[in-house]
Tab-separated table of C-alpha atoms in Angstrom:
chain	number	residue	atom	x	y	z
F	1	UNK	CA	0.000	0.000	0.000
F	2	UNK	CA	1.392	3.412	-0.923
F	3	UNK	CA	1.939	6.012	1.765
F	4	UNK	CA	-0.644	8.772	2.182
F	5	UNK	CA	-0.006	12.120	0.525
F	6	UNK	CA	-1.518	14.007	3.445
F	7	UNK	CA	-3.296	13.430	6.754
F	8	UNK	CA	-5.488	16.150	8.250
F	9	UNK	CA	-5.652	15.439	11.969
F	10	UNK	CA	-8.472	16.451	14.303
F	11	UNK	CA	-10.606	17.738	11.443
F	12	UNK	CA	-14.026	19.279	11.970
F	13	UNK	CA	-15.160	18.888	8.384
F	14	UNK	CA	-18.333	19.927	6.608
F	15	UNK	CA	-20.577	17.262	5.141
F	16	UNK	CA	-22.149	19.539	2.524
F	17	UNK	CA	-24.982	17.129	1.792
F	18	UNK	CA	-26.100	16.845	5.404
F	19	UNK	CA	-25.262	20.473	6.154
F	20	UNK	CA	-23.450	19.744	9.404
F	21	UNK	CA	-19.975	18.975	10.689
F	22	UNK	CA	-18.285	15.652	11.370
F	23	UNK	CA	-15.065	14.959	13.193
F	24	UNK	CA	-12.098	12.744	12.502
F	25	UNK	CA	-8.823	12.439	10.637
F	26	UNK	CA	-8.867	12.807	6.855
F	27	UNK	CA	-6.444	10.791	4.768
F	28	UNK	CA	-5.600	11.554	1.157
F	29	UNK	CA	-3.705	9.008	-0.932
F	30	UNK	CA	-2.795	9.321	-4.613
F	31	UNK	CA	-4.718	12.594	-4.685
F	32	UNK	CA	-8.022	11.162	-3.366
F	33	UNK	CA	-9.736	10.877	0.001
F	34	UNK	CA	-9.499	7.353	1.383
F	35	UNK	CA	-10.470	7.629	5.061
F	36	UNK	CA	-12.856	9.965	6.864
F	37	UNK	CA	-12.694	8.683	10.414
F	38	UNK	CA	-9.172	8.063	11.615
F	39	UNK	CA	-5.742	7.264	10.270
F	40	UNK	CA	-2.994	5.277	11.864
F	41	UNK	CA	-0.693	5.938	8.925
F	42	UNK	CA	2.576	7.668	9.656
F	43	UNK	CA	5.832	7.428	7.760
F	44	UNK	CA	6.494	10.067	5.136
F	45	UNK	CA	2.976	11.512	5.023
F	46	UNK	CA	2.709	15.227	5.604
F	47	UNK	CA	0.264	16.188	8.338
F	48	UNK	CA	-1.921	19.162	9.164
F	49	UNK	CA	-3.334	19.648	12.649
F	50	UNK	CA	-6.778	21.156	12.099
F	51	UNK	CA	-7.798	21.255	15.767
F	52	UNK	CA	-9.997	24.289	16.374
F	53	UNK	CA	-10.402	24.961	12.636
F	54	UNK	CA	-13.108	24.135	10.093
F	55	UNK	CA	-12.499	22.093	6.960
F	56	UNK	CA	-14.542	22.464	3.754
F	57	UNK	CA	-14.224	20.824	0.339
F	58	UNK	CA	-12.209	22.796	-2.188
F	59	UNK	CA	-14.353	25.521	-3.751
F	60	UNK	CA	-15.600	25.606	-7.364
F	61	UNK	CA	-16.263	28.823	-9.293
F	62	UNK	CA	-18.554	27.961	-12.213
F	63	UNK	CA	-18.162	31.182	-14.175
F	64	UNK	CA	-14.683	32.600	-14.708
F	65	UNK	CA	-12.672	33.994	-17.603
F	66	UNK	CA	-9.088	33.121	-16.746
F	67	UNK	CA	-7.689	34.932	-19.791
F	68	UNK	CA	-9.605	38.176	-19.150
F	69	UNK	CA	-6.849	40.308	-17.655
F	70	UNK	CA	-8.834	43.376	-18.781
F	71	UNK	CA	-12.507	44.363	-18.891
F	72	UNK	CA	-11.940	45.544	-22.463
F	73	UNK	CA	-12.900	42.207	-24.028
F	74	UNK	CA	-12.873	43.628	-27.542
F	75	UNK	CA	-9.305	44.814	-27.013
F	76	UNK	CA	-8.279	41.458	-25.542
F	77	UNK	CA	-8.198	39.982	-29.027
F	78	UNK	CA	-5.411	42.367	-30.014
F	79	UNK	CA	-3.030	41.068	-27.330
F	80	UNK	CA	-0.321	38.504	-27.927
F	81	UNK	CA	-1.492	35.063	-26.740
F	82	UNK	CA	1.824	34.741	-24.894
F	83	UNK	CA	1.184	37.989	-23.045
F	84	UNK	CA	-2.326	36.834	-22.174
F	85	UNK	CA	-0.937	33.520	-20.903
F	86	UNK	CA	1.370	35.318	-18.478
F	87	UNK	CA	-1.573	37.233	-17.033
F	88	UNK	CA	-3.590	34.019	-16.919
F	89	UNK	CA	-0.935	32.305	-14.811
F	90	UNK	CA	-1.130	35.118	-12.282
F	91	UNK	CA	-4.926	35.170	-12.213
F	92	UNK	CA	-5.217	31.397	-11.809
F	93	UNK	CA	-2.634	31.351	-9.029
F	94	UNK	CA	-4.620	34.010	-7.177
F	95	UNK	CA	-7.804	31.941	-7.543
F	96	UNK	CA	-6.082	28.957	-5.981
F	97	UNK	CA	-4.900	31.094	-3.065
F	98	UNK	CA	-8.525	32.070	-2.430
F	99	UNK	CA	-9.495	28.399	-2.065
F	100	UNK	CA	-10.923	27.749	-5.515
F	101	UNK	CA	-9.366	24.412	-6.403
F	102	UNK	CA	-11.561	23.985	-9.516
F	103	UNK	CA	-13.012	26.527	-11.950
F	104	UNK	CA	-15.173	26.420	-15.044
F	105	UNK	CA	-14.044	28.847	-17.729
F	106	UNK	CA	-16.951	29.925	-19.911
F	107	UNK	CA	-15.112	31.625	-22.774
F	108	UNK	CA	-11.424	32.088	-23.443
F	109	UNK	CA	-9.489	29.182	-21.919
F	110	UNK	CA	-8.364	26.300	-24.096
F	111	UNK	CA	-6.743	22.889	-23.974
F	112	UNK	CA	-3.279	24.409	-23.619
F	113	UNK	CA	-4.114	26.000	-20.267
F	114	UNK	CA	-5.996	22.882	-19.186
F	115	UNK	CA	-3.075	20.604	-20.026
F	116	UNK	CA	-0.503	22.933	-18.444
F	117	UNK	CA	-2.419	22.961	-15.170
F	118	UNK	CA	-2.998	19.205	-15.229
F	119	UNK	CA	0.715	18.570	-15.828
F	120	UNK	CA	1.822	20.913	-13.053
F	121	UNK	CA	3.301	23.530	-15.371
F	122	UNK	CA	0.689	26.101	-14.367
F	123	UNK	CA	-0.231	26.755	-10.746
F	124	UNK	CA	-3.972	27.175	-10.502
F	125	UNK	CA	-7.366	25.539	-10.117
F	126	UNK	CA	-8.341	22.393	-11.992
F	127	UNK	CA	-9.740	23.815	-15.230
F	128	UNK	CA	-12.930	22.914	-17.084
F	129	UNK	CA	-13.155	24.928	-20.290
F	130	UNK	CA	-15.490	25.611	-23.182
F	131	UNK	CA	-13.042	27.171	-25.625
F	132	UNK	CA	-14.414	30.086	-27.576
F	133	UNK	CA	-18.039	31.067	-27.021
F	134	UNK	CA	-20.319	30.944	-30.068
F	135	UNK	CA	-21.932	34.235	-31.076
F	136	UNK	CA	-24.148	35.382	-33.905
F	137	UNK	CA	-23.098	38.392	-35.944
F	138	UNK	CA	-23.614	41.397	-33.700
F	139	UNK	CA	-23.993	39.166	-30.670
F	140	UNK	CA	-22.396	39.299	-27.243
F	141	UNK	CA	-19.083	37.751	-28.390
F	142	UNK	CA	-18.779	39.758	-31.616
F	143	UNK	CA	-16.057	42.273	-30.658
F	144	UNK	CA	-16.465	44.551	-33.671
F	145	UNK	CA	-17.656	48.105	-33.440
F	146	UNK	CA	-20.186	49.425	-35.939
F	147	UNK	CA	-17.480	50.589	-38.316
F	148	UNK	CA	-15.599	47.297	-38.468
F	149	UNK	CA	-16.353	44.472	-40.861
F	150	UNK	CA	-13.471	41.995	-40.653
F	151	UNK	CA	-13.939	38.981	-38.367
F	152	UNK	CA	-10.680	37.582	-36.993
F	153	UNK	CA	-11.167	33.868	-36.378
F	154	UNK	CA	-7.496	32.866	-36.312
F	155	UNK	CA	-6.640	30.125	-33.847
F	156	UNK	CA	-4.019	32.339	-32.207
F	157	UNK	CA	-6.452	35.165	-31.577
F	158	UNK	CA	-7.126	35.845	-27.887
F	159	UNK	CA	-10.789	36.783	-28.359
F	160	UNK	CA	-13.131	34.943	-26.005
F	161	UNK	CA	-15.600	34.096	-28.788
F	162	UNK	CA	-16.128	33.209	-32.416
F	163	UNK	CA	-18.843	34.324	-34.812
F	164	UNK	CA	-20.972	31.678	-36.523
F	165	UNK	CA	-24.299	32.203	-38.278
F	166	UNK	CA	-26.766	29.579	-39.498
F	167	UNK	CA	-27.422	25.998	-38.465
F	168	UNK	CA	-24.589	24.495	-40.498
F	169	UNK	CA	-22.054	27.058	-39.270
F	170	UNK	CA	-22.931	26.761	-35.576
F	171	UNK	CA	-22.937	22.975	-35.844
F	172	UNK	CA	-19.441	23.071	-37.354
F	173	UNK	CA	-18.227	25.568	-34.730
F	174	UNK	CA	-19.545	23.409	-31.893
F	175	UNK	CA	-17.887	20.334	-33.367
F	176	UNK	CA	-14.637	22.257	-33.683
F	177	UNK	CA	-14.612	23.321	-30.026
F	178	UNK	CA	-15.481	19.749	-28.987
F	179	UNK	CA	-12.654	18.502	-31.204
F	180	UNK	CA	-10.288	20.652	-29.163
F	181	UNK	CA	-11.471	19.085	-25.924
F	182	UNK	CA	-14.162	21.468	-24.666
F	183	UNK	CA	-15.986	20.247	-21.574
F	184	UNK	CA	-19.059	22.262	-22.574
F	185	UNK	CA	-20.150	24.622	-25.352
F	186	UNK	CA	-20.968	28.234	-24.521
F	187	UNK	CA	-23.422	30.193	-26.656
F	188	UNK	CA	-24.539	33.786	-26.432
F	189	UNK	CA	-28.336	33.503	-26.286
F	190	UNK	CA	-28.991	37.139	-25.415
F	191	UNK	CA	-27.419	40.565	-25.183
F	192	UNK	CA	-24.757	41.553	-22.688
F	193	UNK	CA	-22.919	44.343	-20.931
F	194	UNK	CA	-19.332	44.073	-22.209
F	195	UNK	CA	-20.140	43.983	-25.930
F	196	UNK	CA	-20.204	46.924	-28.314
F	197	UNK	CA	-23.317	46.619	-30.488
F	198	UNK	CA	-26.045	44.492	-28.876
F	199	UNK	CA	-28.852	45.347	-26.484
F	200	UNK	CA	-29.141	43.584	-23.123
F	201	UNK	CA	-32.808	42.811	-23.816
F	202	UNK	CA	-32.174	41.151	-27.193
F	203	UNK	CA	-32.440	37.449	-27.920
F	204	UNK	CA	-29.661	35.877	-29.971
F	205	UNK	CA	-29.515	32.792	-32.172
F	206	UNK	CA	-32.587	31.194	-33.673
F	207	UNK	CA	-34.165	28.183	-31.995
F	208	UNK	CA	-32.897	26.000	-34.826
F	209	UNK	CA	-29.335	27.223	-34.253
F	210	UNK	CA	-29.534	26.659	-30.479
F	211	UNK	CA	-31.019	23.207	-30.979
F	212	UNK	CA	-28.205	22.285	-33.381
F	213	UNK	CA	-25.559	23.193	-30.784
F	214	UNK	CA	-27.405	21.229	-28.089
F	215	UNK	CA	-27.525	18.188	-30.370
F	216	UNK	CA	-23.784	18.336	-30.992
F	217	UNK	CA	-22.947	18.742	-27.303
F	218	UNK	CA	-25.222	15.882	-26.267
F	219	UNK	CA	-23.752	13.654	-28.960
F	220	UNK	CA	-20.360	14.174	-27.308
F	221	UNK	CA	-21.792	13.666	-23.784
F	222	UNK	CA	-21.253	17.337	-23.063
F	223	UNK	CA	-23.726	20.172	-22.494
F	224	UNK	CA	-24.507	23.750	-23.506
F	225	UNK	CA	-24.157	26.832	-21.308
F	226	UNK	CA	-25.957	29.971	-22.466
F	227	UNK	CA	-25.367	33.611	-21.642
F	228	UNK	CA	-28.845	35.054	-21.032
F	229	UNK	CA	-30.316	37.776	-18.827
F	230	UNK	CA	-33.996	38.206	-19.670
F	231	UNK	CA	-36.826	35.768	-19.146
F	232	UNK	CA	-37.418	35.741	-22.896
F	233	UNK	CA	-33.815	34.708	-23.654
F	234	UNK	CA	-33.605	32.246	-20.756
F	235	UNK	CA	-36.883	30.478	-21.492
F	236	UNK	CA	-36.262	29.850	-25.174
F	237	UNK	CA	-32.787	28.487	-24.359
F	238	UNK	CA	-34.133	26.108	-21.709
F	239	UNK	CA	-36.863	24.849	-24.049
F	240	UNK	CA	-34.172	24.111	-26.649
F	241	UNK	CA	-32.247	21.914	-24.195
F	242	UNK	CA	-29.619	24.276	-22.774
F	243	UNK	CA	-28.468	22.900	-19.405
F	244	UNK	CA	-26.755	25.903	-17.845
F	245	UNK	CA	-27.853	29.539	-17.851
F	246	UNK	CA	-25.208	32.150	-17.104
F	247	UNK	CA	-26.370	35.291	-15.237
F	248	UNK	CA	-30.190	35.078	-15.358
F	249	UNK	CA	-30.642	38.455	-13.643
F	250	UNK	CA	-33.972	39.201	-15.315
F	251	UNK	CA	-35.577	35.755	-15.096
F	252	UNK	CA	-39.327	35.474	-14.595
F	253	UNK	CA	-41.651	32.958	-12.936
F	254	UNK	CA	-41.860	30.927	-16.132
F	255	UNK	CA	-38.068	30.642	-16.059
F	256	UNK	CA	-38.216	29.039	-12.616
F	257	UNK	CA	-40.736	26.467	-13.819
F	258	UNK	CA	-38.571	25.626	-16.837
F	259	UNK	CA	-35.432	25.277	-14.707
F	260	UNK	CA	-37.247	22.748	-12.555
F	261	UNK	CA	-38.801	20.917	-15.522
F	262	UNK	CA	-35.418	20.438	-17.211
F	263	UNK	CA	-33.305	20.068	-14.025
F	264	UNK	CA	-31.205	22.909	-15.400
F	265	UNK	CA	-28.751	25.166	-13.550
F	266	UNK	CA	-28.226	28.897	-13.199
F	267	UNK	CA	-24.884	30.472	-12.367
F	268	UNK	CA	-25.449	34.001	-11.115
F	269	UNK	CA	-22.592	36.495	-10.834
F	270	UNK	CA	-23.824	39.290	-8.611
F	271	UNK	CA	-20.367	40.435	-7.540
F	272	UNK	CA	-19.338	41.352	-11.069
F	273	UNK	CA	-22.062	43.993	-11.456
F	274	UNK	CA	-21.102	45.579	-8.154
F	275	UNK	CA	-17.459	45.555	-9.266
F	276	UNK	CA	-18.221	46.892	-12.742
F	277	UNK	CA	-20.175	49.812	-11.313
F	278	UNK	CA	-17.420	50.602	-8.815
F	279	UNK	CA	-14.290	49.876	-10.852
F	280	UNK	CA	-15.213	48.812	-14.388
F	281	UNK	CA	-14.023	51.923	-16.189
F	282	UNK	CA	-10.742	51.841	-14.273
F	283	UNK	CA	-10.060	48.371	-15.684
F	284	UNK	CA	-10.998	49.028	-19.298
F	285	UNK	CA	-14.822	48.926	-19.519
F	286	UNK	CA	-16.056	51.516	-21.998
F	287	UNK	CA	-18.449	54.275	-20.904
F	288	UNK	CA	-21.212	52.888	-23.140
F	289	UNK	CA	-20.890	49.422	-21.622
F	290	UNK	CA	-20.644	50.823	-18.103
F	291	UNK	CA	-24.009	52.487	-18.605
F	292	UNK	CA	-25.555	49.086	-19.416
F	293	UNK	CA	-24.532	47.607	-16.057
F	294	UNK	CA	-27.386	49.173	-14.074
F	295	UNK	CA	-29.945	47.369	-16.252
F	296	UNK	CA	-28.874	43.989	-14.882
F	297	UNK	CA	-27.544	45.107	-11.478
F	298	UNK	CA	-30.942	46.059	-10.092
F	299	UNK	CA	-32.595	42.784	-11.080
F	300	UNK	CA	-29.905	40.482	-9.755
F	301	UNK	CA	-30.962	40.202	-6.118
F	302	UNK	CA	-34.614	39.814	-7.077
F	303	UNK	CA	-33.696	37.006	-9.462
F	304	UNK	CA	-31.536	35.321	-6.816
F	305	UNK	CA	-34.430	35.293	-4.367
F	306	UNK	CA	-36.849	34.060	-7.039
F	307	UNK	CA	-34.507	31.224	-8.011
F	308	UNK	CA	-33.693	30.225	-4.435
F	309	UNK	CA	-37.300	30.248	-3.240
F	310	UNK	CA	-38.286	28.281	-6.331
F	311	UNK	CA	-35.741	25.514	-5.717
F	312	UNK	CA	-33.612	26.128	-8.824
F	313	UNK	CA	-30.132	24.533	-8.987
F	314	UNK	CA	-27.931	27.489	-8.017
F	315	UNK	CA	-24.208	27.482	-8.810
F	316	UNK	CA	-21.544	29.871	-7.578
F	317	UNK	CA	-19.983	32.113	-10.200
F	318	UNK	CA	-18.251	35.463	-10.371
F	319	UNK	CA	-17.550	36.519	-13.995
F	320	UNK	CA	-15.023	39.124	-12.846
F	321	UNK	CA	-12.689	40.783	-15.336
F	322	UNK	CA	-9.223	42.280	-15.081
F	323	UNK	CA	-8.116	43.576	-11.690
F	324	UNK	CA	-11.659	43.121	-10.378
F	325	UNK	CA	-10.992	39.378	-10.099
F	326	UNK	CA	-9.583	40.028	-6.632
F	327	UNK	CA	-13.219	40.279	-5.437
F	328	UNK	CA	-13.928	36.613	-6.296
F	329	UNK	CA	-14.856	35.593	-2.740
F	330	UNK	CA	-17.156	38.569	-2.112
F	331	UNK	CA	-19.997	36.692	-3.860
F	332	UNK	CA	-20.397	34.697	-0.617
F	333	UNK	CA	-21.243	37.863	1.328
F	334	UNK	CA	-23.562	39.241	-1.358
F	335	UNK	CA	-25.608	36.045	-1.534
F	336	UNK	CA	-25.782	35.851	2.276
F	337	UNK	CA	-28.338	38.672	2.205
F	338	UNK	CA	-30.843	36.195	0.737
F	339	UNK	CA	-29.461	32.644	0.731
F	340	UNK	CA	-28.346	30.686	3.834
F	341	UNK	CA	-24.578	30.250	3.788
F	342	UNK	CA	-24.789	26.436	3.704
F	343	UNK	CA	-26.693	26.667	0.418
F	344	UNK	CA	-24.169	29.080	-1.073
F	345	UNK	CA	-21.398	26.689	-0.015
F	346	UNK	CA	-23.304	23.898	-1.782
F	347	UNK	CA	-23.515	26.112	-4.866
F	348	UNK	CA	-19.704	26.302	-4.787
F	349	UNK	CA	-19.176	22.598	-4.048
F	350	UNK	CA	-21.659	19.757	-4.556
F	351	UNK	CA	-24.138	21.522	-6.852
F	352	UNK	CA	-21.281	22.934	-8.904
F	353	UNK	CA	-19.816	19.441	-9.254
F	354	UNK	CA	-23.122	18.141	-10.571
F	355	UNK	CA	-23.209	20.895	-13.190
F	356	UNK	CA	-19.699	20.115	-14.461
F	357	UNK	CA	-20.511	16.397	-14.582
F	358	UNK	CA	-18.207	15.447	-11.709
F	359	UNK	CA	-20.723	14.597	-8.994
F	360	UNK	CA	-19.080	12.636	-6.173
F	361	UNK	CA	-15.590	13.444	-7.491
F	362	UNK	CA	-15.418	17.143	-6.682
F	363	UNK	CA	-17.076	19.420	-4.155
F	364	UNK	CA	-17.322	16.799	-1.406
F	365	UNK	CA	-15.165	15.241	1.256
F	366	UNK	CA	-15.851	11.571	0.618
F	367	UNK	CA	-13.889	8.399	-0.144
F	368	UNK	CA	-12.818	8.400	-3.779
F	369	UNK	CA	-13.314	12.136	-4.283
F	370	UNK	CA	-10.409	14.356	-5.277
F	371	UNK	CA	-8.439	15.396	-2.206
F	372	UNK	CA	-9.294	19.105	-2.365
F	373	UNK	CA	-10.027	21.034	0.828
F	374	UNK	CA	-9.657	24.360	2.576
F	375	UNK	CA	-8.987	25.031	6.243
F	376	UNK	CA	-10.716	28.044	7.831
F	377	UNK	CA	-10.108	29.704	11.182
F	378	UNK	CA	-13.811	30.243	11.936
F	379	UNK	CA	-17.108	28.510	11.234
F	380	UNK	CA	-18.407	29.926	7.916
F	381	UNK	CA	-21.973	28.856	8.747
F	382	UNK	CA	-21.950	31.431	11.540
F	383	UNK	CA	-19.566	33.989	10.057
F	384	UNK	CA	-19.564	34.209	6.267
F	385	UNK	CA	-16.787	36.798	6.353
F	386	UNK	CA	-14.242	34.001	6.882
F	387	UNK	CA	-15.030	32.967	3.294
F	388	UNK	CA	-15.689	36.398	1.833
F	389	UNK	CA	-12.963	38.594	3.255
F	390	UNK	CA	-9.736	36.608	3.568
F	391	UNK	CA	-7.968	33.621	2.004
F	392	UNK	CA	-8.182	30.257	3.797
F	393	UNK	CA	-5.505	29.294	6.300
F	394	UNK	CA	-4.584	26.292	4.140
F	395	UNK	CA	-5.565	25.187	0.631
F	396	UNK	CA	-5.099	21.565	-0.422
F	397	UNK	CA	-5.487	20.385	-4.016
F	398	UNK	CA	-5.251	16.688	-4.884
F	399	UNK	CA	-3.545	15.987	-1.568
F	400	UNK	CA	-0.905	18.717	-1.942
F	401	UNK	CA	-0.705	21.826	0.204
F	402	UNK	CA	-0.770	24.557	-2.434
F	403	UNK	CA	-1.338	27.640	-0.251
F	404	UNK	CA	-0.826	28.428	3.425
F	405	UNK	CA	0.202	25.647	5.706
């Protein structure tokens, strides 16, 4: 039997399913939890004494853009991919320090970043990526201003999206992103804030186009995530088979019913609208786009309450850009105004794992799950600020102490 990678002694650890704490020693071997009660193993194993602390599973952020070192997403495509990669390494390392041992990138990251992290070349969270988001002409991932006509679709371009119009074109684009290893396909199903020519209240892509992308994702045992704010955009996407709605700030009662009918998920990002209003222009957001933020900011808390009260699958996400990514953990405090902290923790652990198709492997402390955990100085169920305001005392990823300790 191989020696353990790590033993966490005297752990008071959170069973996220039950919503309460258990006690015992945690043993991680070959990067996975193997014992949740006690460990007699000694030898070369590294140990952490967690007496008096609180242990949670490693956190999952379901909506990040690891390449977005600026809020000027249109300008991002003009940067050297090598330059962007250097920023990405810094941003991903910071995420890991905050306790996010896994993230889902929903436009921008690719197989190169995924492979570099998996091989230990890049310090950061485990990365699930969708490649480039699919956008219609004039949609949320079309970076062109009104006076531009050329579409740059080169593989080396650092844009977060690609433009594809028509059923055949979107089908081919989806297949191409899946060919490159995408864990999901992202589409822009409605208007957005950080885009130059669309309206927030618009719908994007025809039902036939959305259905074609869903068919391709399902054929590859993957799923579709859709950017959508309004009830109109959300509802048509859910009816077409989209599994994950990003944002959802202007959802309606029909949206809630459709989420439940399809067992779909919503990843809200309330912190990003606060950050964009406060700091967006400082980090590259144009004045025109800044003025669009208030449209979705005001509806966010109402939508969160509607979704929570309705029993929708809520996932934790932040969608922060540029230097605003330092506010990643503040989403815990914002949601605490409406949602009990245990449910927000579930949104960043077990529910998030179900969305990314890794239920039982991530987001839980259980035998066979990846050995990811964070150690906190105070009980987050009674004081959410220990999650929102400071990095964990220790961060463990796959049995390795990667921060603190």
